[in-house]
PDB file of C-alpha atoms in Angstrom:
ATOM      1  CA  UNK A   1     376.534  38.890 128.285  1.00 70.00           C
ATOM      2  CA  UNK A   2     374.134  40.415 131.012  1.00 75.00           C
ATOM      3  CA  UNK A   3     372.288  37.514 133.177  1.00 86.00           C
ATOM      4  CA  UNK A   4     369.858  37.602 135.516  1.00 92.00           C
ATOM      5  CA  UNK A   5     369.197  34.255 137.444  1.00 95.00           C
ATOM      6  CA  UNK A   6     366.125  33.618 139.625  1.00 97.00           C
ATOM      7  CA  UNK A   7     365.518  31.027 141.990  1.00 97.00           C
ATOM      8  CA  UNK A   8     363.691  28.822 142.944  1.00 97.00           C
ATOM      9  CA  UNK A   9     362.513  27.388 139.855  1.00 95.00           C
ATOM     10  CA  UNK A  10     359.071  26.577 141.399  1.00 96.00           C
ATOM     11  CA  UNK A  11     358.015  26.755 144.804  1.00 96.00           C
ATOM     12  CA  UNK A  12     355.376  24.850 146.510  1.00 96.00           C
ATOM     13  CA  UNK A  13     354.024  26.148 150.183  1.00 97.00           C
ATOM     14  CA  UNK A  14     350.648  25.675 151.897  1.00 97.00           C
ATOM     15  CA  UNK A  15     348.444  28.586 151.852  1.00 96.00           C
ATOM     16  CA  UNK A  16     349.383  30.336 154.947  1.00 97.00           C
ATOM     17  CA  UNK A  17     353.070  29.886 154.276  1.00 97.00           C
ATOM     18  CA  UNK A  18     355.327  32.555 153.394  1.00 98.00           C
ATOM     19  CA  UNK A  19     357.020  32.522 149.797  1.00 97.00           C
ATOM     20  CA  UNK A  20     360.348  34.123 148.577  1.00 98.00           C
ATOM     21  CA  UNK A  21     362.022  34.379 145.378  1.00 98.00           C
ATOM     22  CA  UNK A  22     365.426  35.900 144.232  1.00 98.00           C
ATOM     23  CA  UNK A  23     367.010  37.468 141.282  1.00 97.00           C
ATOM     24  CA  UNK A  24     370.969  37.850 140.861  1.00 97.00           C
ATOM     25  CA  UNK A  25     372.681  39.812 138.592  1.00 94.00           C
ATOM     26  CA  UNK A  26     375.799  39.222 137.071  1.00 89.00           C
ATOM     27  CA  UNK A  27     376.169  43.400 136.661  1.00 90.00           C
ATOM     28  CA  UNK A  28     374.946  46.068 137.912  1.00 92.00           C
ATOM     29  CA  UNK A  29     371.460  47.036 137.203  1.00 93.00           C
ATOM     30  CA  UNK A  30     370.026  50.420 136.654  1.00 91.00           C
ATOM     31  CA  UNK A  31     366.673  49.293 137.518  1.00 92.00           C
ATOM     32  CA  UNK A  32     364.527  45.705 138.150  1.00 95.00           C
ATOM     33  CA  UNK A  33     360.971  45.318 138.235  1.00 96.00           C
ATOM     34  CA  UNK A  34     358.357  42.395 138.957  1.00 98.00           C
ATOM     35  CA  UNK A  35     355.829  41.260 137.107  1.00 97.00           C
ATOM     36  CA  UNK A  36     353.506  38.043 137.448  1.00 98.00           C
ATOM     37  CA  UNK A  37     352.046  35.788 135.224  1.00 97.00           C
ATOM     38  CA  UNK A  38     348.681  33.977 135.885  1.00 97.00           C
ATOM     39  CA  UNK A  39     347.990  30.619 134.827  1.00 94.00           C
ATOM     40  CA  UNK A  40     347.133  30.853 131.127  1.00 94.00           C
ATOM     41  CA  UNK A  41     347.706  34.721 131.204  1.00 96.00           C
ATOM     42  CA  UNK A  42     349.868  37.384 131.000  1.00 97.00           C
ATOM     43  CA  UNK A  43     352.451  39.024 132.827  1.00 97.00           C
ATOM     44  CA  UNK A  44     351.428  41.985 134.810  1.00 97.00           C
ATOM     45  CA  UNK A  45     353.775  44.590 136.673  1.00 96.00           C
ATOM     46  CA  UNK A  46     354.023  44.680 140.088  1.00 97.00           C
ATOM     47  CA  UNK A  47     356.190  47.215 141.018  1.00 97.00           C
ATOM     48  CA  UNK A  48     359.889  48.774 139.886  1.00 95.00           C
ATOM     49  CA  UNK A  49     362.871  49.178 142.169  1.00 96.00           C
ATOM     50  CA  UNK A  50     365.957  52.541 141.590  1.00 94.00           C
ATOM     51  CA  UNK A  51     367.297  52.722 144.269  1.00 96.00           C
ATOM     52  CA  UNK A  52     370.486  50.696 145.890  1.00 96.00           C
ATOM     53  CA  UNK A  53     368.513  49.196 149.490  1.00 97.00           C
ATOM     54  CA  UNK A  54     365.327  50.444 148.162  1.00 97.00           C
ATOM     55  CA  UNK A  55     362.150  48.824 149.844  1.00 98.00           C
ATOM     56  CA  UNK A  56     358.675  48.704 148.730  1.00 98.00           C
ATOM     57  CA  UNK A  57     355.704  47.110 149.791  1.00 97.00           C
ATOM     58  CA  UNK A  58     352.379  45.779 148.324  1.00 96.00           C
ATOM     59  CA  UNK A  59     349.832  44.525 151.423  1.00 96.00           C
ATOM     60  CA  UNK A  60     351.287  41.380 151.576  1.00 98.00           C
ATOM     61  CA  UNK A  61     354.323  41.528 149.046  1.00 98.00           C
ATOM     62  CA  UNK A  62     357.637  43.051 150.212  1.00 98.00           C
ATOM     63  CA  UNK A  63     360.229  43.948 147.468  1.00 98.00           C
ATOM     64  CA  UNK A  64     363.930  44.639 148.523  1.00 98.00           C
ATOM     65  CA  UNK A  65     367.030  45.854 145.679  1.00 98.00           C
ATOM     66  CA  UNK A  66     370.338  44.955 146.912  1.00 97.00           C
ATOM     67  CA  UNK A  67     372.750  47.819 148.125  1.00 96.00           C
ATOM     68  CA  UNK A  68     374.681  47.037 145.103  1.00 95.00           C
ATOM     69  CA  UNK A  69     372.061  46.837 142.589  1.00 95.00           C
ATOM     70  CA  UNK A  70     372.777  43.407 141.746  1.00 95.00           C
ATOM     71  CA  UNK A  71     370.129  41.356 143.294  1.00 96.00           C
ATOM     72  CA  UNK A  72     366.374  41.769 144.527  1.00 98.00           C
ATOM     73  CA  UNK A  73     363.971  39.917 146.201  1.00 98.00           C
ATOM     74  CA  UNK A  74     360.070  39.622 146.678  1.00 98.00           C
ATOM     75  CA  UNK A  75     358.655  38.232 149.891  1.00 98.00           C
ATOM     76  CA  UNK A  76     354.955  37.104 150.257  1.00 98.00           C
ATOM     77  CA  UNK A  77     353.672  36.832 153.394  1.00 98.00           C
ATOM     78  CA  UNK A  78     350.768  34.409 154.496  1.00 97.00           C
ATOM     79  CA  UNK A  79     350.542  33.391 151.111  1.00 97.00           C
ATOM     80  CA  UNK A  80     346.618  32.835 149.647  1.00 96.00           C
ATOM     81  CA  UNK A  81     345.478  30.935 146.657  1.00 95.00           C
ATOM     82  CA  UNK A  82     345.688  34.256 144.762  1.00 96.00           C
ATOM     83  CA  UNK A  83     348.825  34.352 144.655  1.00 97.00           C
ATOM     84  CA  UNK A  84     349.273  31.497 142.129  1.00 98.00           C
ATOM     85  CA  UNK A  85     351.407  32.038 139.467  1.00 97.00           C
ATOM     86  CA  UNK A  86     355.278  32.783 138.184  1.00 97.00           C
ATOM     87  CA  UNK A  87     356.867  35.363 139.220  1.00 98.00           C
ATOM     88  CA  UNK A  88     359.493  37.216 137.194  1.00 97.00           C
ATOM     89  CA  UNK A  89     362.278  39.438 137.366  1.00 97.00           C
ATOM     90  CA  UNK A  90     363.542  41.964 134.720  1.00 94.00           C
ATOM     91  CA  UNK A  91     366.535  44.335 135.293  1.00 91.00           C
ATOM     92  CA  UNK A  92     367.386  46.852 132.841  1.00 86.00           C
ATOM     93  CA  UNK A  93     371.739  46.498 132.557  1.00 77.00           C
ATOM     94  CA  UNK A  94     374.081  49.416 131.437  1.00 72.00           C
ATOM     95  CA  UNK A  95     373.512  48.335 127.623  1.00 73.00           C
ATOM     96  CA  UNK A  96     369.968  49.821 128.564  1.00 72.00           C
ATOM     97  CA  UNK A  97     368.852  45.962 127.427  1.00 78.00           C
ATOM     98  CA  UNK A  98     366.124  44.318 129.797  1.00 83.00           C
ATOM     99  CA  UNK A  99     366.709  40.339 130.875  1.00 89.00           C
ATOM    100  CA  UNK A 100     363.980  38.975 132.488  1.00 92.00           C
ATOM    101  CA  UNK A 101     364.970  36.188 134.762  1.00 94.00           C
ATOM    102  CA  UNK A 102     363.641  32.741 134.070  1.00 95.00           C
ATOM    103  CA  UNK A 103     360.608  32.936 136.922  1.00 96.00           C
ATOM    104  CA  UNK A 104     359.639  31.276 139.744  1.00 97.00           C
ATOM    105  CA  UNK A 105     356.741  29.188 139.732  1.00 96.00           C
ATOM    106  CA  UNK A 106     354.635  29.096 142.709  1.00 97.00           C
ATOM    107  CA  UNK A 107     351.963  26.615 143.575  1.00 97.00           C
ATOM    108  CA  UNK A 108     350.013  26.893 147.049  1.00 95.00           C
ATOM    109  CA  UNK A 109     348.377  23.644 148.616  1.00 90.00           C
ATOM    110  CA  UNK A 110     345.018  24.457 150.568  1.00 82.00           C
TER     111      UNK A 110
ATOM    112  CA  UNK B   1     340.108  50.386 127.544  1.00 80.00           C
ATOM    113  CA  UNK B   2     344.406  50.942 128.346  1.00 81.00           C
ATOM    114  CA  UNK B   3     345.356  47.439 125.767  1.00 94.00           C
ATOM    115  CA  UNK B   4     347.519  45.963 123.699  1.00 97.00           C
ATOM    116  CA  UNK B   5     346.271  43.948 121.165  1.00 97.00           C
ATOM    117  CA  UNK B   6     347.546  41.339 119.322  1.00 98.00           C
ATOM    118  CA  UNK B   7     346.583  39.064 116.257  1.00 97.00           C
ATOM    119  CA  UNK B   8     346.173  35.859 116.109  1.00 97.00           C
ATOM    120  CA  UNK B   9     346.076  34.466 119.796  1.00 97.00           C
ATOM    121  CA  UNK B  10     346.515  30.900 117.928  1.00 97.00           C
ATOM    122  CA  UNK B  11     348.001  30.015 114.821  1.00 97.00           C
ATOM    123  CA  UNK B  12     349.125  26.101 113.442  1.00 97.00           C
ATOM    124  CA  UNK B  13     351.328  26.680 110.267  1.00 95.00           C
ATOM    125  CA  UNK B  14     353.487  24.840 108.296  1.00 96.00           C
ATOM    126  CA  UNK B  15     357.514  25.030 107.916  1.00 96.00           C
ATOM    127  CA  UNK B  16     358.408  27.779 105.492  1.00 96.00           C
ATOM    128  CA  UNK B  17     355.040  29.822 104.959  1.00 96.00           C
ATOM    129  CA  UNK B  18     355.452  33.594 106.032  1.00 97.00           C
ATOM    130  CA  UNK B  19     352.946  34.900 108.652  1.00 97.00           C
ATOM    131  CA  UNK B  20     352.968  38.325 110.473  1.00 98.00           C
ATOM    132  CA  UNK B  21     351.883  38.703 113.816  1.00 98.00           C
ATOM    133  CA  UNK B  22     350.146  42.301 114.626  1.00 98.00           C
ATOM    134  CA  UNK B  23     350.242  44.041 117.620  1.00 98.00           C
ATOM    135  CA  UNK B  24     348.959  47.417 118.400  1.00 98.00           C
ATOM    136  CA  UNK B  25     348.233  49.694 121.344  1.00 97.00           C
ATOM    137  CA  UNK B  26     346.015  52.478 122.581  1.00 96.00           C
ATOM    138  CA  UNK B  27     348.106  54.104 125.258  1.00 95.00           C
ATOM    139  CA  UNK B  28     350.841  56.414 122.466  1.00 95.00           C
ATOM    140  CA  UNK B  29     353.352  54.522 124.008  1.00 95.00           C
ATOM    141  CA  UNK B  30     357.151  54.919 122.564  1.00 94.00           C
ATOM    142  CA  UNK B  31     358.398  51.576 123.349  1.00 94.00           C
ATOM    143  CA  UNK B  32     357.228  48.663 122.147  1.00 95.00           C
ATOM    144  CA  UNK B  33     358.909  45.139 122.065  1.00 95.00           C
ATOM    145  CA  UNK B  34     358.427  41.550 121.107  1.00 97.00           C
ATOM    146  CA  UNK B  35     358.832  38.229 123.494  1.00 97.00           C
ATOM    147  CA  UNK B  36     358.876  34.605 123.227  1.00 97.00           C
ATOM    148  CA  UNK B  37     358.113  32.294 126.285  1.00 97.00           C
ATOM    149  CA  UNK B  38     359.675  28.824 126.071  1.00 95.00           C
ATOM    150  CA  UNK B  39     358.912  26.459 129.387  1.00 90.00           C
ATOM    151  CA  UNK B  40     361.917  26.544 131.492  1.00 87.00           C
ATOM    152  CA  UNK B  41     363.348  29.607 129.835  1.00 90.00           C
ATOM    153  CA  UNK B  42     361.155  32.095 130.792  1.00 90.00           C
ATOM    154  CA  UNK B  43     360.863  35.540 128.354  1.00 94.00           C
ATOM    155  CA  UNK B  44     363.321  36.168 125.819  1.00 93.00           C
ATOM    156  CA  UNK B  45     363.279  39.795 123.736  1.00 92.00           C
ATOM    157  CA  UNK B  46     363.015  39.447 120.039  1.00 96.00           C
ATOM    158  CA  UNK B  47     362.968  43.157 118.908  1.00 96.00           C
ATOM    159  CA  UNK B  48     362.090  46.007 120.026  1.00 93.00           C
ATOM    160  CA  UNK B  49     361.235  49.718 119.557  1.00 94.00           C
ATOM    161  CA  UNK B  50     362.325  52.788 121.376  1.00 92.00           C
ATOM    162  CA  UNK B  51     359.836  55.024 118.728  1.00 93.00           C
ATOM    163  CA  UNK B  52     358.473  55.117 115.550  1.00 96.00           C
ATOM    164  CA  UNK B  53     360.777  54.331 112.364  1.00 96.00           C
ATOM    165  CA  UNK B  54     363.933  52.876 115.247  1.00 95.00           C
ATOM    166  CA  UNK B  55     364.036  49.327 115.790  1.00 96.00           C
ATOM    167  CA  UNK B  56     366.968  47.102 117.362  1.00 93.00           C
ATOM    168  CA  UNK B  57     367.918  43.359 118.340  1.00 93.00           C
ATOM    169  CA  UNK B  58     367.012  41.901 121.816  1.00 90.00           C
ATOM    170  CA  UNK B  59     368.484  38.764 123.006  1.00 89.00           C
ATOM    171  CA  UNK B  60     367.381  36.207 120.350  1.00 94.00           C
ATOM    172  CA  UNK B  61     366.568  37.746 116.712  1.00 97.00           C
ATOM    173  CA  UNK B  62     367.499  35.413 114.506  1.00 97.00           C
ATOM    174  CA  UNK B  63     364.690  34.263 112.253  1.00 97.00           C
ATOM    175  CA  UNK B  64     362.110  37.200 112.988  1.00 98.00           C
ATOM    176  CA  UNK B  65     361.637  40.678 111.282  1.00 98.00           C
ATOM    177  CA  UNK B  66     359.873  43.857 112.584  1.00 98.00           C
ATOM    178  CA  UNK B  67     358.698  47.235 111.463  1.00 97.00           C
ATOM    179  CA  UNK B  68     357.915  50.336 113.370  1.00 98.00           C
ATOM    180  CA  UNK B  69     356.214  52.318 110.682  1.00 97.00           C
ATOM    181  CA  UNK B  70     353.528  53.572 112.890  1.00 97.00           C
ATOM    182  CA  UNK B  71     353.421  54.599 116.727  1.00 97.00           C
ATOM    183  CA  UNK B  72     350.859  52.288 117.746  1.00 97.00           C
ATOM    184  CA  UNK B  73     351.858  49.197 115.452  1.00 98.00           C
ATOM    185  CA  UNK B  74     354.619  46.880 115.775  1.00 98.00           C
ATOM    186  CA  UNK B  75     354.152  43.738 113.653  1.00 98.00           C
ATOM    187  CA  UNK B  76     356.397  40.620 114.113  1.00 98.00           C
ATOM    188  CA  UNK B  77     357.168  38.708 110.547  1.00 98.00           C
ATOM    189  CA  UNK B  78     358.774  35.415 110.470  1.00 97.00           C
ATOM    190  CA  UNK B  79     359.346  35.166 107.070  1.00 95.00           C
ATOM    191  CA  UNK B  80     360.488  31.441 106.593  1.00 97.00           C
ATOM    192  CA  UNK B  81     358.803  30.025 110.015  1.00 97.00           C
ATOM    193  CA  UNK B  82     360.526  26.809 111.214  1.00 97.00           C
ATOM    194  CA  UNK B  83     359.545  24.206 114.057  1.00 97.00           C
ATOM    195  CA  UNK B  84     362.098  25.586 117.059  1.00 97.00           C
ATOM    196  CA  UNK B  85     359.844  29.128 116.275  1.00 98.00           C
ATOM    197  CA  UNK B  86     357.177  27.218 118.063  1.00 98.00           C
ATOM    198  CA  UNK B  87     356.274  29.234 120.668  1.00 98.00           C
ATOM    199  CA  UNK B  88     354.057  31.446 122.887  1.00 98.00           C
ATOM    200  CA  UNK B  89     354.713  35.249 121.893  1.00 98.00           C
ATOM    201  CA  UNK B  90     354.056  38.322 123.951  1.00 98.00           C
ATOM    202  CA  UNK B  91     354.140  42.063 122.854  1.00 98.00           C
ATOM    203  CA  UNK B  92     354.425  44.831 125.159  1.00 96.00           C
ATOM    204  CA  UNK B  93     354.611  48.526 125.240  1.00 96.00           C
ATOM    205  CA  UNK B  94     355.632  51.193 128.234  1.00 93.00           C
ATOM    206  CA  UNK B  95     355.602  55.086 127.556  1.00 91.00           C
ATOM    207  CA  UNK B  96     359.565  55.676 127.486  1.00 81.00           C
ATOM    208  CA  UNK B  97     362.822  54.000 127.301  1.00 67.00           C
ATOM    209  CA  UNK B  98     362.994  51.030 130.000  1.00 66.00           C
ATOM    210  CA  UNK B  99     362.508  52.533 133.240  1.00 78.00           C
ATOM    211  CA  UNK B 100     358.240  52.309 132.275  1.00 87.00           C
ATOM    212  CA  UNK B 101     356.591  49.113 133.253  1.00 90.00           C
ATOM    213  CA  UNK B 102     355.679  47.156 130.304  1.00 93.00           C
ATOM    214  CA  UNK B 103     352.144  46.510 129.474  1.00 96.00           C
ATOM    215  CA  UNK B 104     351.947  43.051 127.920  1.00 97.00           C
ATOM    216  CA  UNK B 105     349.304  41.561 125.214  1.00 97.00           C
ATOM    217  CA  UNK B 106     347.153  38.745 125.687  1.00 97.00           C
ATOM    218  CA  UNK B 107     349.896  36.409 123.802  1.00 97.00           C
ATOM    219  CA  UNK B 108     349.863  34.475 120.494  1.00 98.00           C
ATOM    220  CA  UNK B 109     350.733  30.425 120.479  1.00 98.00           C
ATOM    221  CA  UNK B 110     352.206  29.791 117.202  1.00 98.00           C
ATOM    222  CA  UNK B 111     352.950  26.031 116.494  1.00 97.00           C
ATOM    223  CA  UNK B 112     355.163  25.436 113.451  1.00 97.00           C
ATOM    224  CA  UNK B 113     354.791  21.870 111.829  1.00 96.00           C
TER     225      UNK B 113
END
C-alpha cells in the first residue's frame, strides 16, 4: 500500500540553526500538507502543497513539492525555541486515502 | 469559537468494557475522521467520514466502530476495548473531501488495563 516516509526521526539543532525535514512517497500524490504538533498538543496545519515544484513560504518556514509529486520538504530557517515540536507530513494518494508520515521531532538547544 | 470537541480527554478502562468516544464540531464540516497516535508511529486513520450517513476504513480499523448519523457528530465505539487499543486518539474535521486542512481535537488518552 501507499507510504509516506519522513526523516529525520528527531532532530536536534541550536536555536539559530536551520532545520529540515523530508517526506517521500512511494506514489504519486495529489496533494501533501504540514501540520505541527506542540508538546502535549495537537496538530495544527501549516500549509498544503498542488502543484508539481510548487513553493510556499511562511516567515521563516519554506515548503517545496517535488516536480514529481512524490516528495516535499519544509525548511526552517534560524530556528527559535518556538519552533519546538513534530512536524508531520500527510499526502493524499490516488485512492483519495491520506498517510501521514511518521514526524519529525525537533528539539532546539538555547 | 471554530472547535472540535471531543469527550473524554482521559479515560483508564478495563479489557472488554465498551466505551464511546464523542466528537463533535461547530464549523458544518463534511469530513470528519478518527486517529490514533502511537510513539514512533506517528498518526494512523481509523475511520472516517466524507458526509453524513457515509463512513469508510482508514489504515487500521480493526477493533473500532463509527457512526455518522449527524453532520456535526462522529463518535468512535470500541466495543470490546483491549490493551494494544491503548492509545492517544485525535478527531478531525475539514469542509470537503481531502484537499481541506484538517482541524484536529484536543485528543483523548485512553489506557486499556
Amino acid at each position: 500500500g501507499q507510504q509516506v516516509m519522513q526523516i529525520p526521526q528527531y532532530q536536534h539543532v541550536q536555536e539559530g540553526e536551520d532545520f529540515t525535514t523530508y517526506c517521500n512517497s512511494s506514489t504519486t500524490l495529489s496533494n501533501i500538507q504540514w501540520y505541527k504538533q506542540r508538546p502535549g498538543g495537537h496538530p495544527v496545519f501549516l500549509i498544503q502543497l498542488v502543484k508539481s515544484g510548487e513553493v510556499k513560504k511562511q516567515k521563516r518556514l519554506t515548503f517545496q513539492f517535488g516536480e514529481a509529486k512524490k516528495n516535499s520538504s519544509l525548511h526552517i530557517t534560524a530556528t527559535q525555541t518556538t519552533d519546538v515540536g513534530t512536524y508531520f507530513c500527510a499526502g493524499r494518494g490516488r485512492d483519495d486515502k491520506i498517510i501521514f508520515g511518521k514526524g519529525t521531532r525537533l528539539h532546539i538547544l538555547p | 469559537e471554530a472547535q472540535v470537541t471531543q469527550n473524554p480527554r482521559y479515560l483508564i478502562t478495563v479489557t472488554g468494557k465498551k466505551l464511546t468516544v464523542t466528537c463533535s464540531q461547530n464549523m458544518n464540516h463534511e469530513y470528519m475522521s478518527w486517529y490514533r497516535q502511537d510513539p514512533g508511529l506517528g498518526l494512523r486513520q481509523i475511520y472516517y467520514s466524507m458526509n453524513v450517513e457515509v463512513t469508510d476504513k482508514g489504515d487500521v480499523p480493526e477493533g473500532y466502530k463509527v457512526s455518522r448519523k449527524e453532520k456535526r457528530n462522529f463518535p468512535l465505539i470500541l466495543e470490546s476495548p483491549s490493551p494494544n487499543q491503548t492509545s492517544l486518539y485525535f478527531c478531525a474535521s475539514s469542509f470537503t473531501g481531502l484537499s481541506q486542512p484538517q482541524h484536529f481535537g484536543d485528543g483523548t488518552r485512553l489506557s486499556i488495563l
